[in-house]
Short mmCIF file of C-alpha atoms and ligand atoms in Angstrom, two decimals:
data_model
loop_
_atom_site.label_atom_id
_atom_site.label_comp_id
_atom_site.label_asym_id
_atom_site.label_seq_id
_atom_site.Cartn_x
_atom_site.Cartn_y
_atom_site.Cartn_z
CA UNK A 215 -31.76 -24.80 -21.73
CA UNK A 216 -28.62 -26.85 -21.25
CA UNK A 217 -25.86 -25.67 -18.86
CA UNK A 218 -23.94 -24.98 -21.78
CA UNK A 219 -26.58 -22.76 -23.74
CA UNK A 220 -27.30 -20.81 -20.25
CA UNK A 221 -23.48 -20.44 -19.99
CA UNK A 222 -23.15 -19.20 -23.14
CA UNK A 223 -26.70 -17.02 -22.46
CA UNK A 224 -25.04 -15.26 -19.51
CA UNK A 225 -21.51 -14.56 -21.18
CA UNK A 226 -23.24 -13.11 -24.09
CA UNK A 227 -25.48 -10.79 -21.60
CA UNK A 228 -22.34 -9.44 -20.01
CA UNK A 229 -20.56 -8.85 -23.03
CA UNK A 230 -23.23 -7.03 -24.73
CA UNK A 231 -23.16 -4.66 -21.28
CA UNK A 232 -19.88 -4.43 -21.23
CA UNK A 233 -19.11 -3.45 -24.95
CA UNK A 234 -22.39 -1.11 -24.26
CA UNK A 235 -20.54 0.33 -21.84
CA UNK A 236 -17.02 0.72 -24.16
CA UNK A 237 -15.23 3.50 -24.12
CA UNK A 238 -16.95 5.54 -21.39
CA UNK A 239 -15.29 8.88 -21.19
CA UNK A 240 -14.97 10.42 -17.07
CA UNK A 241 -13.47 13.48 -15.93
CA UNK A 242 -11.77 11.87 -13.21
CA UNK A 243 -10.77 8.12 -12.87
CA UNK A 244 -9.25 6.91 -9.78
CA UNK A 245 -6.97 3.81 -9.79
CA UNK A 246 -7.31 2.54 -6.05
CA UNK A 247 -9.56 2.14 -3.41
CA UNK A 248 -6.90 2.93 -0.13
CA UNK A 249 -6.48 6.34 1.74
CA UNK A 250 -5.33 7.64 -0.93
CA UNK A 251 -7.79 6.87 -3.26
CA UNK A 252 -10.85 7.70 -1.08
CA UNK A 253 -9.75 11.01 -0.07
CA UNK A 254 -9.15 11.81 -3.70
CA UNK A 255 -12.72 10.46 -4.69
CA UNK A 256 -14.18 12.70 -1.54
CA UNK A 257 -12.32 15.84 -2.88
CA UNK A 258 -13.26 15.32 -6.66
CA UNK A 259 -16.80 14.36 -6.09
CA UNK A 260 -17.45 18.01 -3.85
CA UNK A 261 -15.25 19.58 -6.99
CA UNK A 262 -18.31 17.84 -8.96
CA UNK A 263 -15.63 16.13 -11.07
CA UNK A 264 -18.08 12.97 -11.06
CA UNK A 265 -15.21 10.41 -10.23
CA UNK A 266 -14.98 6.88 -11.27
CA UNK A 267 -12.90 4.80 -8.68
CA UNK A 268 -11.82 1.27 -10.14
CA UNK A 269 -11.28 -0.41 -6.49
CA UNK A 270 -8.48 -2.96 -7.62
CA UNK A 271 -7.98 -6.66 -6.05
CA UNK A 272 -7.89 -5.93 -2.44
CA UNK A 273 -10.82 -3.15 -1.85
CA UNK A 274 -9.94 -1.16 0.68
CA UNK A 275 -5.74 -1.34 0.34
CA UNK A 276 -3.32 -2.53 2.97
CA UNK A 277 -5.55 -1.38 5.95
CA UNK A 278 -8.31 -3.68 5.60
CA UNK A 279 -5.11 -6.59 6.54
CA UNK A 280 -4.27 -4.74 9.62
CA UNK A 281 -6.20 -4.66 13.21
CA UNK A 282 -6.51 -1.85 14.85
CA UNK A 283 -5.57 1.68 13.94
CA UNK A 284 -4.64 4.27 17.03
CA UNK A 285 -3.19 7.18 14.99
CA UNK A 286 -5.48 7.82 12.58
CA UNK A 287 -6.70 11.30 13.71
CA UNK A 288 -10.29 11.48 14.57
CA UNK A 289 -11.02 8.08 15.89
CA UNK A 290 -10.58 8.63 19.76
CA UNK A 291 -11.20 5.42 20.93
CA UNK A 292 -9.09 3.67 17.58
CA UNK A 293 -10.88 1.80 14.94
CA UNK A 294 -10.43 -1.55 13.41
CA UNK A 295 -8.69 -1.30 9.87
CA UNK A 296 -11.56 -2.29 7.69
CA UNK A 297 -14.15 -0.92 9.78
CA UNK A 298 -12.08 2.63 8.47
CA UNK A 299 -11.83 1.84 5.19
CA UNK A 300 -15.20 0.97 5.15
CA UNK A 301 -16.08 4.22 6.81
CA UNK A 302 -14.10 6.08 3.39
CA UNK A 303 -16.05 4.04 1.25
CA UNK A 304 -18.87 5.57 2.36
CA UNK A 305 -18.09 8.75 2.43
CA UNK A 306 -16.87 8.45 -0.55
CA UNK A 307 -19.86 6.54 -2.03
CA UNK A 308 -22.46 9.64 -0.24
CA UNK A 309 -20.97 12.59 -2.02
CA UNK A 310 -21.13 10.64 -5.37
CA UNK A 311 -17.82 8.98 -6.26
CA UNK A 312 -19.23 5.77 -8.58
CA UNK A 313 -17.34 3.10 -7.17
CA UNK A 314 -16.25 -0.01 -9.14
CA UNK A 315 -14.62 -3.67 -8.17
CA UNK A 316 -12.19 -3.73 -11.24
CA UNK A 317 -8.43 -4.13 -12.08
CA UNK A 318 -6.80 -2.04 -14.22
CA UNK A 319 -4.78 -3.75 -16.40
CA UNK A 320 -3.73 -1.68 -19.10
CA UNK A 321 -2.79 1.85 -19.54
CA UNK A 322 -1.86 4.29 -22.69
CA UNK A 323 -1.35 7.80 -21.79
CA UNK A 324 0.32 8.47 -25.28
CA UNK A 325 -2.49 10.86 -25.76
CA UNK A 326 -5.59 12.83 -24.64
CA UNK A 327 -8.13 11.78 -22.82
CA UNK A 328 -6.61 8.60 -21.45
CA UNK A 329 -6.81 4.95 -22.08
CA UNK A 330 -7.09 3.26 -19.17
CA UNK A 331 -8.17 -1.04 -19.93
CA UNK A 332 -10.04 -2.64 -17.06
CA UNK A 333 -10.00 -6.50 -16.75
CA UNK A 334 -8.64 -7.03 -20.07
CA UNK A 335 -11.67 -6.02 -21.53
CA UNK A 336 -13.31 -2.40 -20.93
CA UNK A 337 -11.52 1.03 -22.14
CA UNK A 338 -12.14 4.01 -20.05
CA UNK A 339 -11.26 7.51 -21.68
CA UNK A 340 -10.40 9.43 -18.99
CA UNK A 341 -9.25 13.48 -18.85
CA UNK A 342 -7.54 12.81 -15.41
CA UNK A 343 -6.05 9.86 -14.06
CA UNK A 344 -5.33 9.75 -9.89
CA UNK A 345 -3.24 6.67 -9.27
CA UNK A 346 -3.75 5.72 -5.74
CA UNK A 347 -2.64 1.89 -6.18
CA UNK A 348 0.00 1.63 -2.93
CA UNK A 349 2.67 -0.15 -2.17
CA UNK A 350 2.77 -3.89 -0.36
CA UNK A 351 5.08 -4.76 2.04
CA UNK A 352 7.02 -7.90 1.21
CA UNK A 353 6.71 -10.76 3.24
CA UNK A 354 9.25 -13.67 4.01
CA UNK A 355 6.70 -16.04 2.71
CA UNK A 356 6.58 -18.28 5.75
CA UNK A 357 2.67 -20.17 6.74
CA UNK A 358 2.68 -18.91 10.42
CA UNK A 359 3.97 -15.23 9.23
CA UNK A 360 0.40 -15.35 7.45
CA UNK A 361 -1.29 -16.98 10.03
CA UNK A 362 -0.12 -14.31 12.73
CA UNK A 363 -0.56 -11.41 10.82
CA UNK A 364 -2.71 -8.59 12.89
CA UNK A 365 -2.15 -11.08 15.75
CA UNK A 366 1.41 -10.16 16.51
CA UNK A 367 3.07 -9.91 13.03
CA UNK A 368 3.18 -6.60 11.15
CA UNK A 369 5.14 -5.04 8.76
CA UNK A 370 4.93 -1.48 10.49
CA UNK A 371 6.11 -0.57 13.69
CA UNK A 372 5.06 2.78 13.46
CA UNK A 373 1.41 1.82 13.07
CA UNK A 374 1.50 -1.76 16.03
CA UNK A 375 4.64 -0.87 17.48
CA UNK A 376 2.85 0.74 20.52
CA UNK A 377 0.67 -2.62 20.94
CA UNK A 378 4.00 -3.90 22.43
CA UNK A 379 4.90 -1.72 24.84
CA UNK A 380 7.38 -2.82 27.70
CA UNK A 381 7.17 -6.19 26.04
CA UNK A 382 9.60 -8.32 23.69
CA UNK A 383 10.05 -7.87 19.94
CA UNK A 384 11.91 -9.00 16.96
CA UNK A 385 12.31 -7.52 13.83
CA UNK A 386 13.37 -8.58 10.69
CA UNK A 387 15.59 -6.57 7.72
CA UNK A 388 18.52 -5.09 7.96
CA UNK A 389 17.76 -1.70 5.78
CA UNK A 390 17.11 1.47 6.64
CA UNK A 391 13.55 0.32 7.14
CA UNK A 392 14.66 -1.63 9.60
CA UNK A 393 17.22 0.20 11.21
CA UNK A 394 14.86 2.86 11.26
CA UNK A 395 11.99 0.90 12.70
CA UNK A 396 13.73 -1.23 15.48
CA UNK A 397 15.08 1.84 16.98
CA UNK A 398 11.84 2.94 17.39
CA UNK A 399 10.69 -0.16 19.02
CA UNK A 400 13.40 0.06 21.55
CA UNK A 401 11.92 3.41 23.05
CA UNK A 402 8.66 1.25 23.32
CA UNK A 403 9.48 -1.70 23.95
CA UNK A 404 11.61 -3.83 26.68
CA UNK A 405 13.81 -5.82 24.39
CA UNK A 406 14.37 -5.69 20.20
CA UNK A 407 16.10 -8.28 18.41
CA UNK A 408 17.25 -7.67 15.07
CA UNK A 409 17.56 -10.24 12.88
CA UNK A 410 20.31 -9.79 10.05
CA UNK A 411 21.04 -12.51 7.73
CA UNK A 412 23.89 -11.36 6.32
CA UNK A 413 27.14 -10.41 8.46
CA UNK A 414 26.28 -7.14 7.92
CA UNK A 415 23.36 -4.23 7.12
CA UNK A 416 22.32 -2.60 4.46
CA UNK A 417 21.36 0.77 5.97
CA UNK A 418 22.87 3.73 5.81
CA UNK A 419 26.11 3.96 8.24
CA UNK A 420 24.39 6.69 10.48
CA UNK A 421 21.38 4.46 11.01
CA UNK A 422 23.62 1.82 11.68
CA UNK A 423 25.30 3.56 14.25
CA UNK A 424 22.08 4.67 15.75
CA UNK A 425 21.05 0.80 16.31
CA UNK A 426 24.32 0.04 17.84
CA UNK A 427 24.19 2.63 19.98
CA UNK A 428 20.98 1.72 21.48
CA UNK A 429 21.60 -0.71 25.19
CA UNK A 430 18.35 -2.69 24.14
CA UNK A 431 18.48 -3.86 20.78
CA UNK A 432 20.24 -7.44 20.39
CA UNK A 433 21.66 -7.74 16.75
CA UNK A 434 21.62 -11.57 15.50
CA UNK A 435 23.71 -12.02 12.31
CA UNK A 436 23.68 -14.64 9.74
CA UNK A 437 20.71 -15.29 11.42
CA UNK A 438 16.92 -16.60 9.32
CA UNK A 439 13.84 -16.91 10.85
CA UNK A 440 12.16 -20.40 10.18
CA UNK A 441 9.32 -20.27 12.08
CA UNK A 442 6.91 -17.39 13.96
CA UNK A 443 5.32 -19.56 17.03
CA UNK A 444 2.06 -18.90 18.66
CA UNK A 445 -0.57 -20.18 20.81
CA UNK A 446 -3.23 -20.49 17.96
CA UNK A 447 -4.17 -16.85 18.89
CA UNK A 448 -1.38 -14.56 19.11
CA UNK A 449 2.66 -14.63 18.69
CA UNK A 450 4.51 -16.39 21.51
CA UNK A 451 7.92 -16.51 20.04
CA UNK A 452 10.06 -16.74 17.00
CA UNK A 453 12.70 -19.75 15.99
CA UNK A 454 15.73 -18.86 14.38
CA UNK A 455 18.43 -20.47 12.84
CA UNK A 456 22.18 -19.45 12.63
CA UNK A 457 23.25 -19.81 8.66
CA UNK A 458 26.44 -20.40 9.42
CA UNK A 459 26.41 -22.52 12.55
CA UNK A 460 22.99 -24.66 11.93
CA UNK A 461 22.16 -23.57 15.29
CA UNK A 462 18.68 -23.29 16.09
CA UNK A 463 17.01 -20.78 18.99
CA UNK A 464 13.67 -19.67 19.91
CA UNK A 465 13.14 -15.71 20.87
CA UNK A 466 10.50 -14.99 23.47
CA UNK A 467 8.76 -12.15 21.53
CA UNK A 468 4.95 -11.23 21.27
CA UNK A 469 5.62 -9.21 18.65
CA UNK A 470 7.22 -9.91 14.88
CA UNK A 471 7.85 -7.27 12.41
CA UNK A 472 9.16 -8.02 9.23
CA UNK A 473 11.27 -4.67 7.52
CA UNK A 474 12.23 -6.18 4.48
CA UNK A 475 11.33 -3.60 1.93
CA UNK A 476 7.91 -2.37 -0.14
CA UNK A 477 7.01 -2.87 -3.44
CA UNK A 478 4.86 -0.20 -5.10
CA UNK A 479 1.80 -1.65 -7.19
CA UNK A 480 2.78 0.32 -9.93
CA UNK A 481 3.87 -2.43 -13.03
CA UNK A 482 0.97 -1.19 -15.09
CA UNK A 483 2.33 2.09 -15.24
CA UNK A 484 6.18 1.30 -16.28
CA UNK A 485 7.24 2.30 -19.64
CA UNK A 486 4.62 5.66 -19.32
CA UNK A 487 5.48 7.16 -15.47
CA UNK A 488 8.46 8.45 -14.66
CA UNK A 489 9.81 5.90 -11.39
CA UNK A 490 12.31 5.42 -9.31
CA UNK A 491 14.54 2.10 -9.60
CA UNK A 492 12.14 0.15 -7.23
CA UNK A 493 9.08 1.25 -9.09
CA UNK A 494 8.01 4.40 -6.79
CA UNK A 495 6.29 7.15 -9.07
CA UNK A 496 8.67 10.38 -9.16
CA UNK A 497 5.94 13.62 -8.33
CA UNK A 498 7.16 17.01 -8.41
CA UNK A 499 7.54 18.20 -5.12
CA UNK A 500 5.06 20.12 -3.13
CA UNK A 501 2.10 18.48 -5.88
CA UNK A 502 1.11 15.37 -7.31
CA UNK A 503 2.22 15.69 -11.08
CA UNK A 504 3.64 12.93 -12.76
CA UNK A 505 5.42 13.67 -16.35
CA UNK A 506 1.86 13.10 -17.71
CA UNK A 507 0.05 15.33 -18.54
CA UNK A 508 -3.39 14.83 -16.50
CA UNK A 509 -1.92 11.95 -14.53
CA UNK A 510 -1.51 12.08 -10.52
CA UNK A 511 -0.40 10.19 -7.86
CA UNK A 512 -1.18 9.84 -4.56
CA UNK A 513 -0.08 7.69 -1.32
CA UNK A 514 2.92 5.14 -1.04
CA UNK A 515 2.40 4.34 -4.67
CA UNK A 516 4.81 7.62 -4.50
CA UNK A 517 5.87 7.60 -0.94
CA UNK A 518 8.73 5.44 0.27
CA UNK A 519 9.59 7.42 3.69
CA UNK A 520 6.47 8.47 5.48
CA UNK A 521 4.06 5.37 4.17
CA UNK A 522 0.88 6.64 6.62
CA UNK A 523 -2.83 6.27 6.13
CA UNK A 524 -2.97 9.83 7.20
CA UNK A 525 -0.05 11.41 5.13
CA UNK A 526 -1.36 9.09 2.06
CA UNK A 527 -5.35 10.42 2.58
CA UNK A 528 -3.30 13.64 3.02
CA UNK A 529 -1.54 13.34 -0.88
CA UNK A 530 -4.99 12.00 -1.75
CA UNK A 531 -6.64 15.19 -1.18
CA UNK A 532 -3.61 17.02 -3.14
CA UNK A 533 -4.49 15.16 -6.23
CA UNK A 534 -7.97 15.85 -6.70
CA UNK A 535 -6.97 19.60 -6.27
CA UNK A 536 -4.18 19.33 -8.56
CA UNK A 537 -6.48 17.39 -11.07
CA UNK A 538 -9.54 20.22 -10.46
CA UNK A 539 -6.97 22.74 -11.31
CA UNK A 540 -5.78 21.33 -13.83
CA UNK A 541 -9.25 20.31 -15.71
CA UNK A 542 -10.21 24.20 -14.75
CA UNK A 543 -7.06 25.41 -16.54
CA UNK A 544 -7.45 23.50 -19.74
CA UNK A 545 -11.51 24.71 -19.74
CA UNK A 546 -10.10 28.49 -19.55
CA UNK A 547 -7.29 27.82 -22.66
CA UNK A 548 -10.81 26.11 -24.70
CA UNK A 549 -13.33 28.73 -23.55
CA UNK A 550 -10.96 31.93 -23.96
P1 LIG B 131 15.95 -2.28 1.46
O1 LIG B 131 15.68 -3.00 0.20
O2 LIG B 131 16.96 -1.19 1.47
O3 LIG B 131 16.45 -3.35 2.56
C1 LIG B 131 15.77 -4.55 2.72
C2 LIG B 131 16.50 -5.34 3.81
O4 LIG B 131 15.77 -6.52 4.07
C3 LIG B 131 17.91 -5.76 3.41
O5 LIG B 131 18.77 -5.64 4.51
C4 LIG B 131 17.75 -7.23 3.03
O6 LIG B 131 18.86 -8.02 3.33
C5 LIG B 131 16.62 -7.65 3.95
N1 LIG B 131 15.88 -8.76 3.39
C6 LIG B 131 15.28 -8.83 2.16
N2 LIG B 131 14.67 -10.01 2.02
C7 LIG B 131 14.89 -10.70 3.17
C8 LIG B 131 14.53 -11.99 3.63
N3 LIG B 131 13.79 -12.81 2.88
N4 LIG B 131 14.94 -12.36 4.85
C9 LIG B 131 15.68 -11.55 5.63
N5 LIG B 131 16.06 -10.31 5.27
C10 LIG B 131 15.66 -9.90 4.04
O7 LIG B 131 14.51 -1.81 2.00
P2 LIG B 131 14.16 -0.65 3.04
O8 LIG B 131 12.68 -0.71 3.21
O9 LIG B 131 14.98 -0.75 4.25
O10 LIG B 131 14.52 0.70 2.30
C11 LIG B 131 13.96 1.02 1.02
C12 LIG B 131 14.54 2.35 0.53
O11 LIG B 131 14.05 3.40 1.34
C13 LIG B 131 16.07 2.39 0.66
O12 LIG B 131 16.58 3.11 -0.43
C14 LIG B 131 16.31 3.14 1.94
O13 LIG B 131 17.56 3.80 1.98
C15 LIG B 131 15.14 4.12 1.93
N6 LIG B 131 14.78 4.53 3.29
C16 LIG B 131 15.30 5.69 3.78
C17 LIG B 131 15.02 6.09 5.06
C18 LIG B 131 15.58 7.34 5.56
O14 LIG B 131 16.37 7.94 4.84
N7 LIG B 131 15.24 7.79 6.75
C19 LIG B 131 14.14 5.31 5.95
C20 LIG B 131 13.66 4.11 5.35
C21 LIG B 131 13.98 3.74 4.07
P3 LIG B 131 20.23 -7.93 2.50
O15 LIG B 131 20.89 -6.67 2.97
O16 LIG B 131 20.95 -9.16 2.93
O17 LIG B 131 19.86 -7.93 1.06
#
């Protein structure tokens, strides 16, 4: 056969398995493979709600970028961020969740069961839908910031900040995020410096006053970073540049944190889910219902304040409950 007929050959094959496979109707489809998602697909697969997880891009979420983890509970000795999430894969995978490398890319929850499209080509019909798709931090889009990231860059200082103790730190953002997050370094760490490129912050006025109040954090306005500096293995320092004076200095830091807001992965979802203006899925408090009908969400798809592995495995294990419930209800009103 010629490389074109055994091209052809081999689309056709996974065409004919994937239209085979059209329209599958689950119980329970998760959208996301992080805390979130796994603790869901632990809880619904021991509620023998036979989940389908669709894993999206990165498998795994945000953790498997990080190092180590120190304050996830149960790990004594700390664990390696994708060593974890492999660990909730498994778990996962042994009590029966059917896990999937896919991308949503399509949703219509005009009626029931659910449409949910996965890579542009498969429909799932689905009675519940747990979105567990997160949140990613944004990034000031600078080589080294890549390069350095787990190795002295992170966009968390509640998860790394301890890594830096009695050492020297800068952070970046001038939010609440930040405000919140570089005081908390300075109880840490020796030295923060905040770098503001405006003249002045976002955050609220109390969380200013919190920052200015505290002896060791160093505020530099109109101030850009242009370049994180390291030794090839970790951070040894951070150049920035005045905006308004062209003047260029270099920070002796081991640690960078960048605080310049999250966006949730949740475009797929706009137009159906009720959000917030920067894309955050409104719940009703205390549970995981969305204005959908059979639709929940979990982790910082819906969290823009806590943002944990532990509080998002935590509103992971809320939505499988919520969706058991809610599949048990609906059986009642059918069987009655
Ligand atoms: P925000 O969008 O509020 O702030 C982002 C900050 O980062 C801004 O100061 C912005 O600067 C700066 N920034 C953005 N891009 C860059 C860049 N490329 N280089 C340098 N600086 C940059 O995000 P937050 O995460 O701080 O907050 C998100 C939401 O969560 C807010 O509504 C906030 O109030 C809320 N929140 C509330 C908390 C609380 O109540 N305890 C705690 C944390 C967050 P600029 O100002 O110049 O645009």
């Amino acid at each position: 056969m010629t490389d074109t007929k055994l091209s052809f050959a081999k689309f056709a094959d996974k065409y004919k398995l994937l239209m085979s496979q059209e329209n599958e109707h689950v119980k329970c489809l998760i959208i996301g493979s992080g805390p979130a998602g796994y603790t869901a697909a632990i809880y619904a697969s021991r509620a023998d709600l036979k989940p389908v997880m669709y894993t999206g891009l990165l498998a795994g979420g945000q953790l498997t970028q990080t190092t180590e983890v120190e304050n996830y509970p149960g790990y004594p000795n700390g664990i390696m961020g994708p060593e974890m999430m492999e660990d909730f894969r498994k778990q996962a995978e042994r009590l029966g969740t059917d896990i999937r490398y896919g991308y949503v890319s399509s949703v219509d929850f005009s009626s029931l069961p659910h449409k949910v499209v996965v890579d542009d080509i498969k429909t799932i019909l689905a009675d519940t839908v747990i979105i567990s798709t997160g949140a990613s931090a944004k990034w000031l889009g600078l080589d080294s910031e890549q390069k350095y990231s787990g190795f002295g860059v992170s966009a968390c200082a509640v998860c790394d900040g301890f890594f830096f103790k009695g050492q020297d730190v800068a952070i970046v953002g001038a939010g609440d995020t930040a405000a919140e997050e570089a005081t908390y370094l300075a109880k840490l760490c020796r030295k923060v410096y905040m770098i503001v490129r405006r003249d002045e912050f976002r955050a609220s006025k109390a969380m200013v006053s919190r920052v200015l109040n505290t002896a060791n954090i160093e505020i530099l306005y109109d101030s850009e970073t242009k370049e994180i500096v390291g030794d090839g293995q970790s951070v040894t320092g951070v150049t920035v540049i005045n905006n308004k004076t062209n003047e260029t200095k270099t920070l002796d830091v081991t640690g960078f944190f960048v605080a310049i807001g999250h966006k949730p992965n949740t475009d797929i979802f706009r137009g159906w889910i009720h959000m917030d203006e920067t894309g955050y899925i409104k719940t009703t408090p205390g549970s995981t219902t969305t204005n959908i009908e059979g639709v929940f969400c979990c982790g910082d798809a819906q969290d823009h304040i806590y943002r944990q592995a532990v509080t998002a495995a935590g509103t992971g294990c809320m939505a499988a409950i919520d969706a058991e419930r809610y599949l048990a209800a609906k059986e009642h009103i059918v069987t009655a």
